[in-house]
mmCIF file of C-alpha atoms in Angstrom:
data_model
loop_
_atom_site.group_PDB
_atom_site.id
_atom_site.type_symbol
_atom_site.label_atom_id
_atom_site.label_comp_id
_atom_site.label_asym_id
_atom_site.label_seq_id
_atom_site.Cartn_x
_atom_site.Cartn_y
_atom_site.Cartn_z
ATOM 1 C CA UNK O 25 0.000 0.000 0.000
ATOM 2 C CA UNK O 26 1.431 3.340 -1.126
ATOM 3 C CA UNK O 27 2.021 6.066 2.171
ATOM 4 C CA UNK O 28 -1.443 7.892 2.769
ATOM 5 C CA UNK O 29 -0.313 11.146 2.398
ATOM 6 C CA UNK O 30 -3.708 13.221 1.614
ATOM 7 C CA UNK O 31 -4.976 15.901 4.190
ATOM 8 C CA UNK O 32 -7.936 15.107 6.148
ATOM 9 C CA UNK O 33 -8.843 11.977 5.414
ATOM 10 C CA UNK O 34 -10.963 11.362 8.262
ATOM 11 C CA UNK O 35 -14.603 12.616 7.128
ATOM 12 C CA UNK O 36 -13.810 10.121 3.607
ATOM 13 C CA UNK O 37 -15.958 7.207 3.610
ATOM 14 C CA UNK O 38 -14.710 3.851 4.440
ATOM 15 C CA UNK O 39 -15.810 1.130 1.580
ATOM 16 C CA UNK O 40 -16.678 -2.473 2.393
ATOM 17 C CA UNK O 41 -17.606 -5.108 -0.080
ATOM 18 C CA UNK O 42 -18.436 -9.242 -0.425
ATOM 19 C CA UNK O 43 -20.227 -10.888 -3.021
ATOM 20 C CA UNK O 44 -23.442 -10.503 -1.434
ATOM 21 C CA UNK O 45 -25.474 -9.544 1.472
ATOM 22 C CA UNK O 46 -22.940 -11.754 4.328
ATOM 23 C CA UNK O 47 -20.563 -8.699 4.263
ATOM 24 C CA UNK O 48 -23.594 -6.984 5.628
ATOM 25 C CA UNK O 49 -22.769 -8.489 9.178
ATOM 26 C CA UNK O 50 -19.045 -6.785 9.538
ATOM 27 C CA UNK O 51 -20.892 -3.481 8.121
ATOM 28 C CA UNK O 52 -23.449 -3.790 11.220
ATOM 29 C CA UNK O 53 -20.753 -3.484 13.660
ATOM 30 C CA UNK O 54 -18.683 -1.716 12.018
ATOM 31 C CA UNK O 55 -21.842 0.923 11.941
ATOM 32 C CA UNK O 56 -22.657 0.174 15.475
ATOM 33 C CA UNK O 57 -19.500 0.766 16.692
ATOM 34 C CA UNK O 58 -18.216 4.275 14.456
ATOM 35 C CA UNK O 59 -21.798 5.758 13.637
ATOM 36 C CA UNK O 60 -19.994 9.002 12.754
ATOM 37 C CA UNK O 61 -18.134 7.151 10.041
ATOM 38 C CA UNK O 62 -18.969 7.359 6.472
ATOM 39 C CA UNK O 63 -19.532 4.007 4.629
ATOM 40 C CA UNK O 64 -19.960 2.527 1.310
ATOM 41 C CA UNK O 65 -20.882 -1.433 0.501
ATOM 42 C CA UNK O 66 -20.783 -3.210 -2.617
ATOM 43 C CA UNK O 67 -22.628 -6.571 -3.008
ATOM 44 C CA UNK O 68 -21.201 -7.837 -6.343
ATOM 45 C CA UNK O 69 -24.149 -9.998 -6.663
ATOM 46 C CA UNK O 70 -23.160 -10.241 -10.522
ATOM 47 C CA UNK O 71 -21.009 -13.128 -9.644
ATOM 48 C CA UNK O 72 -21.911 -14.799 -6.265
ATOM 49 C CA UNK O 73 -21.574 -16.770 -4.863
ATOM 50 C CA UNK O 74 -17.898 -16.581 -4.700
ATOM 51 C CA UNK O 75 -16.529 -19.958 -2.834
ATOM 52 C CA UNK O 76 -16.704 -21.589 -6.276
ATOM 53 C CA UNK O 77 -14.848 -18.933 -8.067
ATOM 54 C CA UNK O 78 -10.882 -19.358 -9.347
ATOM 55 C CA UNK O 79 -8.076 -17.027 -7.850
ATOM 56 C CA UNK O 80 -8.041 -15.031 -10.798
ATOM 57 C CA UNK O 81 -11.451 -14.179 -11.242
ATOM 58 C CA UNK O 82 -11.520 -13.123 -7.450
ATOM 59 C CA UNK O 83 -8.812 -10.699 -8.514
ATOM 60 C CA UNK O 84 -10.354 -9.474 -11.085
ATOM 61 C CA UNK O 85 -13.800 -9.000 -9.323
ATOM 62 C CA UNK O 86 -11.557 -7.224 -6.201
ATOM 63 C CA UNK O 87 -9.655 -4.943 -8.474
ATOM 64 C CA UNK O 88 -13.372 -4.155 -10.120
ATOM 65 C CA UNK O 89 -14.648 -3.051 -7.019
ATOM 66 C CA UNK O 90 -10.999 -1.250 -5.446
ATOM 67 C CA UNK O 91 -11.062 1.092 -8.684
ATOM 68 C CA UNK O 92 -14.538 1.723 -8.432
ATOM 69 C CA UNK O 93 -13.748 3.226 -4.333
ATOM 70 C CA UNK O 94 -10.399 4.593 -5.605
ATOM 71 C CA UNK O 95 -13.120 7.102 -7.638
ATOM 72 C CA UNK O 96 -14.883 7.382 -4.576
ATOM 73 C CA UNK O 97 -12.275 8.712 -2.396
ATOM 74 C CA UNK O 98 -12.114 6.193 0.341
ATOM 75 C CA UNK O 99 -9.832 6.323 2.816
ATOM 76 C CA UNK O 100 -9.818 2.510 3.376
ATOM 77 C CA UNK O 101 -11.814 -0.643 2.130
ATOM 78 C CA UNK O 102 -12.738 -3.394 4.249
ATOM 79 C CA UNK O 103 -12.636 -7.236 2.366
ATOM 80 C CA UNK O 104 -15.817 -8.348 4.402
ATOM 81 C CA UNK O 105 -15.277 -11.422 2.679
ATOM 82 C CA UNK O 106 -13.493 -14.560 3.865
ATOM 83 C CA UNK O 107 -13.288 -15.759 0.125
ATOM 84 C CA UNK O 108 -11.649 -12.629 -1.496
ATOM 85 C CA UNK O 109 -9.628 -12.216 1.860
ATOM 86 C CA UNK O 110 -7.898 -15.821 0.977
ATOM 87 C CA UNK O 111 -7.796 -15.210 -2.681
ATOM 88 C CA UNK O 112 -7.531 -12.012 -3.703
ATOM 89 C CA UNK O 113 -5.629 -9.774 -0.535
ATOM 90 C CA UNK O 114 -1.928 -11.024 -1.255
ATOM 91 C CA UNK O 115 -2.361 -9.836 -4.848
ATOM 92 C CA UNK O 116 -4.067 -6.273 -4.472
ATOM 93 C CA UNK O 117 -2.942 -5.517 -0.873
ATOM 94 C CA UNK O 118 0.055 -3.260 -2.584
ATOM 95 C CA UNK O 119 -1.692 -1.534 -5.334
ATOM 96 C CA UNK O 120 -4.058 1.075 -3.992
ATOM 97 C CA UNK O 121 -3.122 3.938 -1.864
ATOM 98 C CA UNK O 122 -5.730 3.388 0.874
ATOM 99 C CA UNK O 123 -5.680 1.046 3.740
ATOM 100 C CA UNK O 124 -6.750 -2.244 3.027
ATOM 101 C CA UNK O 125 -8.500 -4.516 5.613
ATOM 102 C CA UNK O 126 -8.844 -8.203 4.814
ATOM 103 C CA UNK O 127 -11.073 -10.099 7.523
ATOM 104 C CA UNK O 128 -8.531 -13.016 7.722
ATOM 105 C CA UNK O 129 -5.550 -11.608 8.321
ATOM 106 C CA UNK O 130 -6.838 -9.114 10.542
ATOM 107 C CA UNK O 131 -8.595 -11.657 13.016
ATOM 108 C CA UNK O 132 -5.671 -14.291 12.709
ATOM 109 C CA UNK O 133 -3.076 -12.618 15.120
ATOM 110 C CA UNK O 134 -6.150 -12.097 18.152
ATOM 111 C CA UNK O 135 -7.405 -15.878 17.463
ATOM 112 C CA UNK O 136 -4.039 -17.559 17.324
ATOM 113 C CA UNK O 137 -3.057 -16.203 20.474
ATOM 114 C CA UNK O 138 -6.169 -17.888 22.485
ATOM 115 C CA UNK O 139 -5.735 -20.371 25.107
ATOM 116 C CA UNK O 140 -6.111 -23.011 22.426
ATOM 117 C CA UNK O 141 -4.589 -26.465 20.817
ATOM 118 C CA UNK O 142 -6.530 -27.177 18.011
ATOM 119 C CA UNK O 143 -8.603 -25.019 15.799
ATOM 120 C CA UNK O 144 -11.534 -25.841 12.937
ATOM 121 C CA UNK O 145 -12.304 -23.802 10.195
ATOM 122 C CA UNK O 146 -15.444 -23.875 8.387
ATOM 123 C CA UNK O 147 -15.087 -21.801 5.243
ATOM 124 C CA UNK O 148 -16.230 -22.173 1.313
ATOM 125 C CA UNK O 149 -14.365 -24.287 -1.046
ATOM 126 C CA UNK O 150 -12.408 -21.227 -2.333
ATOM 127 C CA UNK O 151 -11.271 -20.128 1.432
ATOM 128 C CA UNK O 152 -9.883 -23.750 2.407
ATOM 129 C CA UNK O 153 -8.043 -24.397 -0.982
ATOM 130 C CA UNK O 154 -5.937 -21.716 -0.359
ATOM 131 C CA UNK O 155 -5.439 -23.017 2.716
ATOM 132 C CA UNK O 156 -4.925 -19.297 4.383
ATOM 133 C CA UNK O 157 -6.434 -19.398 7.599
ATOM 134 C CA UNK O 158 -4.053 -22.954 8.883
ATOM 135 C CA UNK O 159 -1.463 -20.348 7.208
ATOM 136 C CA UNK O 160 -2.515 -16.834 8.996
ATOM 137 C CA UNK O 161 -3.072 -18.929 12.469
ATOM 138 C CA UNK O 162 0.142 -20.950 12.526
ATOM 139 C CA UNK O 163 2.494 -17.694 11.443
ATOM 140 C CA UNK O 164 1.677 -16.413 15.009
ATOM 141 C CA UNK O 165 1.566 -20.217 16.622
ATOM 142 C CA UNK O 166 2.924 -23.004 14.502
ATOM 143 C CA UNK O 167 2.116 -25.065 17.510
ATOM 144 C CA UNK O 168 -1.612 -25.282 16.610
ATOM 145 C CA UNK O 169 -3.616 -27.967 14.908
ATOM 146 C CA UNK O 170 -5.681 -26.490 12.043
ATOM 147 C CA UNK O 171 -8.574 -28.382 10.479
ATOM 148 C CA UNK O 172 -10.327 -26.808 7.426
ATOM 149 C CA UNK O 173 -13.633 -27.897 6.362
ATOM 150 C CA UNK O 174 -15.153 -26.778 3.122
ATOM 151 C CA UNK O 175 -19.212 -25.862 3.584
ATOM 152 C CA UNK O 176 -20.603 -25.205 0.125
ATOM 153 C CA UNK O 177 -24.212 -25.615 0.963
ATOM 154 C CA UNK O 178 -24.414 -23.259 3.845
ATOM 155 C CA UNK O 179 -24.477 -19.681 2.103
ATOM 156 C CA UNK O 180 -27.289 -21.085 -0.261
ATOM 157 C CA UNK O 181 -29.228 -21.532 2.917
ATOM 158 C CA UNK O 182 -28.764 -18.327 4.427
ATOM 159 C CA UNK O 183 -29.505 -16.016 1.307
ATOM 160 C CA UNK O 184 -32.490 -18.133 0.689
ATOM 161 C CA UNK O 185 -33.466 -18.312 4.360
ATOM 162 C CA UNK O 186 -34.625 -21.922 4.446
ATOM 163 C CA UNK O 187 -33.179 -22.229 7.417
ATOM 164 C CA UNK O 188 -36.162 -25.158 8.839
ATOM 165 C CA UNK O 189 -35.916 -27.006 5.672
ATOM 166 C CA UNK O 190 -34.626 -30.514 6.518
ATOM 167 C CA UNK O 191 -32.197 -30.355 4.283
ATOM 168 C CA UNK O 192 -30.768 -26.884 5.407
ATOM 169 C CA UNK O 193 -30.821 -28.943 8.833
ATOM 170 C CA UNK O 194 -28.934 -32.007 7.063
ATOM 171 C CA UNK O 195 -26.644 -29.747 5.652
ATOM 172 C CA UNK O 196 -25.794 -28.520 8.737
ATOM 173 C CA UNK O 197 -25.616 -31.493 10.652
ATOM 174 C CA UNK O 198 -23.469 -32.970 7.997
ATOM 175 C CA UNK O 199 -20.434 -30.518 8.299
ATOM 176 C CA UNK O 200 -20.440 -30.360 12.200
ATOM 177 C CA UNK O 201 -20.446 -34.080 12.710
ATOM 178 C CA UNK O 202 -17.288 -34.395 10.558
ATOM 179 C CA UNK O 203 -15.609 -31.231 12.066
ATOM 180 C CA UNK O 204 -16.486 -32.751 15.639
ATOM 181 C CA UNK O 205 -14.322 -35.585 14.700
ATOM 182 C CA UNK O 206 -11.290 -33.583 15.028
ATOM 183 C CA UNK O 207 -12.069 -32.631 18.572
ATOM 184 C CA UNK O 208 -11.302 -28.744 18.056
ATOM 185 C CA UNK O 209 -11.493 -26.214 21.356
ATOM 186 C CA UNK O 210 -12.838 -23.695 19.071
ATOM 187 C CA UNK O 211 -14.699 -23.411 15.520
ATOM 188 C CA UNK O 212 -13.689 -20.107 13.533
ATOM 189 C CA UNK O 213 -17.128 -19.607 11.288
ATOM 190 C CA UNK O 214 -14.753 -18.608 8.343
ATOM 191 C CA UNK O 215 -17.741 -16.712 6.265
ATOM 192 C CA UNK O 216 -19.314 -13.926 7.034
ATOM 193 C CA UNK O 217 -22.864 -15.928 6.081
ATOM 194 C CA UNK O 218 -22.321 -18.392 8.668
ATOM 195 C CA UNK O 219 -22.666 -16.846 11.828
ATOM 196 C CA UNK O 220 -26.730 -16.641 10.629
ATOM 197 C CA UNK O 221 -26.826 -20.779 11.007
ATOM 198 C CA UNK O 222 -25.939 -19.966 15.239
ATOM 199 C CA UNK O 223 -29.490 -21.014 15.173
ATOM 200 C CA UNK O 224 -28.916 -24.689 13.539
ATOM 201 C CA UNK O 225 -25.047 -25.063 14.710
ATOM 202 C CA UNK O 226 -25.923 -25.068 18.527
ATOM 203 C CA UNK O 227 -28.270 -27.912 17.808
ATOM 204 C CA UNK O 228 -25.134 -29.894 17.222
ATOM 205 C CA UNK O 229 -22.445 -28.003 19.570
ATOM 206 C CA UNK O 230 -22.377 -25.243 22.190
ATOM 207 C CA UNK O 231 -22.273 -21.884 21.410
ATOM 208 C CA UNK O 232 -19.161 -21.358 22.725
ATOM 209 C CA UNK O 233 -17.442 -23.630 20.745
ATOM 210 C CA UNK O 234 -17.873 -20.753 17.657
ATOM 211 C CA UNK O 235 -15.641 -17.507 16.864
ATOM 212 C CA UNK O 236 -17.700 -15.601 14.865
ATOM 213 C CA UNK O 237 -14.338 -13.151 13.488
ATOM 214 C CA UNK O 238 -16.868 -10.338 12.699
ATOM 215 C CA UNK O 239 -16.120 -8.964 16.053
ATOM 216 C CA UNK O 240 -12.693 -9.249 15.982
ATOM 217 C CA UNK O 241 -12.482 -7.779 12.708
ATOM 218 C CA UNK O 242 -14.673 -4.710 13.677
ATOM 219 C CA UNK O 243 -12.557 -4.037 17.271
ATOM 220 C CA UNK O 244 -9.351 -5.061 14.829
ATOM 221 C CA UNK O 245 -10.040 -1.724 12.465
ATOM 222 C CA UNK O 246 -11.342 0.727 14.979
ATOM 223 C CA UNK O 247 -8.222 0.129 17.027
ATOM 224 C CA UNK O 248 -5.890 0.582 13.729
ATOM 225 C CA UNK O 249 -7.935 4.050 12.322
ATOM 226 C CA UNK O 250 -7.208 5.239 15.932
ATOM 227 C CA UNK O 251 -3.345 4.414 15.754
ATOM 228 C CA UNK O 252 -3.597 5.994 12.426
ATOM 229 C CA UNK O 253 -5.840 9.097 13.125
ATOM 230 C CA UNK O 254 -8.507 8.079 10.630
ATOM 231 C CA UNK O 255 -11.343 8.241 13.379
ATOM 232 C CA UNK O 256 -13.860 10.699 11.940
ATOM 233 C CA UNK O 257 -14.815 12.244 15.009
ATOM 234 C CA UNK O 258 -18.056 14.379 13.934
ATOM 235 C CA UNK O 259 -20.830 14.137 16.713
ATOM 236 C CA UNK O 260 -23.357 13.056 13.764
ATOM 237 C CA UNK O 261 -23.921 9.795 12.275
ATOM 238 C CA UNK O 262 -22.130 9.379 8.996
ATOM 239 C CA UNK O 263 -24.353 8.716 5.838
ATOM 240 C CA UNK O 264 -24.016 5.107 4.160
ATOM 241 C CA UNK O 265 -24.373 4.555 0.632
ATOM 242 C CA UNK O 266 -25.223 0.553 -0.923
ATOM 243 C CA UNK O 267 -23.730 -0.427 -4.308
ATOM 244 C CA UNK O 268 -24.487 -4.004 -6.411
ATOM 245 C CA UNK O 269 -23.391 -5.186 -9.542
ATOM 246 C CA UNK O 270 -26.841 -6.939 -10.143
ATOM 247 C CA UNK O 271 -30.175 -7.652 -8.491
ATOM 248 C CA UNK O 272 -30.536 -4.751 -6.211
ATOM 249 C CA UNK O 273 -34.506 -6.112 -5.316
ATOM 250 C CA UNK O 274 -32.556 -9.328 -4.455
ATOM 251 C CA UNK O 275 -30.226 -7.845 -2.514
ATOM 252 C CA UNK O 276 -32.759 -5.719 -0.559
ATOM 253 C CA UNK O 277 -34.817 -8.370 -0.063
ATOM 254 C CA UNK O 278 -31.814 -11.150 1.270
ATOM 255 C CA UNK O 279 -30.373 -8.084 3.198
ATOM 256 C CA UNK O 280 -33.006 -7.901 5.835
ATOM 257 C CA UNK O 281 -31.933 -10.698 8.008
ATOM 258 C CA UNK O 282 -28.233 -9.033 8.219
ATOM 259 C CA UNK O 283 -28.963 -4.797 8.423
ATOM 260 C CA UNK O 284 -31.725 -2.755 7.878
ATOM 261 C CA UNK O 285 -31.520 -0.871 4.293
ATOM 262 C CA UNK O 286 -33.065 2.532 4.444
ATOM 263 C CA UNK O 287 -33.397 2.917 0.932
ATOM 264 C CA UNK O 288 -32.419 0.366 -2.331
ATOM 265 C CA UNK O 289 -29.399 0.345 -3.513
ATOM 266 C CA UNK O 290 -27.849 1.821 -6.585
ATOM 267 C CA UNK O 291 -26.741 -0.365 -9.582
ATOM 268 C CA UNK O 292 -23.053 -0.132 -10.762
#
């Protein structure tokens, strides 16, 4: 990332995007906790979902949306996206000259250093064949046991909201009953969809067996704009502005279960 070197950045907006409405549940607490801060989201509904997607079309699709901020003056973008995190970050993390916040990396440092031996991932197909959270985790303890389990079927069910269909249920079961096996002390729910199966999950393990990173992420990036003086400190709520590539009725429609949309947004 080239030096920030533009006066008063703080009142810019800060962009977040995914490939759908799952970003949407970083941007909640990101808006929850910095109302004052502008924001901007892009669903690039055009092509979700992305788990199935190849490394260089998730580049492509990330440098799509980056250029699209750079022209909106951002003063950072947030990957709320576990896919494009894994796939795209390492590529595009140098060539824009705004901050950069990818939800894996950020969270990896704060997760690896729990009182833990043995961690599972569930994550889409595109977010374990990389292989990047085992690889983000162990760089800050290379003593830890990393299982990575693949979860196709889950975001299906949680844009579609047939979450009491017994196959949504099966699905569920399915992945938990394998990732059990491994006997981890925590689960990291490694897409930003997941945390909205708590509901089904806990039917087969305890609550506290989950990280849901969104948190982290959130805490992760107010803690950074502080170090960095990028805090917009107005004593009014910042505006927000919603993007999508396609489907905008879809989008407001799915989007209700993760943030309340005051108005729909704007095709790009």
């Amino acid at each position: 990332m080239s030096t920030l070197n533009h006066n008063n950045l703080n009142n810019r907006p800060v962009g977040f995007f995914d490939s759908g409405v799952g970003g949407l549940s970083v941007y909640a607490r990101f808006k929850y906790l910095l109302p004052a801060e502008n924001t901007l989201y892009y669903g690039d509904l055009a092509h979700m979902p992305y788990g199935d997607k190849t490394k260089e079309e998730l580049v492509s699709y990330a440098r799509t949306i980056l250029d699209f901020y750079k022209l909106k003056c951002v003063k950072a973008v947030v990957i709320a996206c576990n896919t494009s995190s894994a796939q795209a970050y390492d590529v595009i993390k140098e060539e824009y000259g705004f901050k950069i916040y990818p939800i894996i990396q950020s969270c990896a440092k704060v997760i690896a250093s729990m009182k833990v031996n043995r961690i599972g991932v569930f994550a889409t197909q595109a977010t374990v064949n990389s292989g990047a959270y085992k690889k983000e985790l162990m760089m800050y303890n290379s003593a830890l046991e990393v299982c990575e389990l693949a979860c196709p079927d889950w975001v299906p069910i949680v844009e579609s909201g047939n979450y009491d269909n017994p196959k949504s249920i099966a699905a569920v079961e399915m992945h938990v009953e394998e990732m059990l096996k491994f006997a981890p002390d925590k689960i990291i729910l490694g897409c930003t969809h997941y945390p909205y199966l708590m509901s089904l999950l806990t039917k087969f393990a305890p609550k506290e067996l989950f990280i849901d990173p969104a948190k982290i992420f959130v805490e992760y990036i107010k803690n950074d704009f502080e170090s960095l003086g990028l805090l917009n400190n107005s004593q009014t709520a910042g505006y927000e502005k919603m993007f999508v590539s396609a489907n905008p009725e879809s989008f407001t429609e799915h989007s209700k279960i993760f943030y309340e949309l005051h108005k729909t947004p704007e095709l790009v």
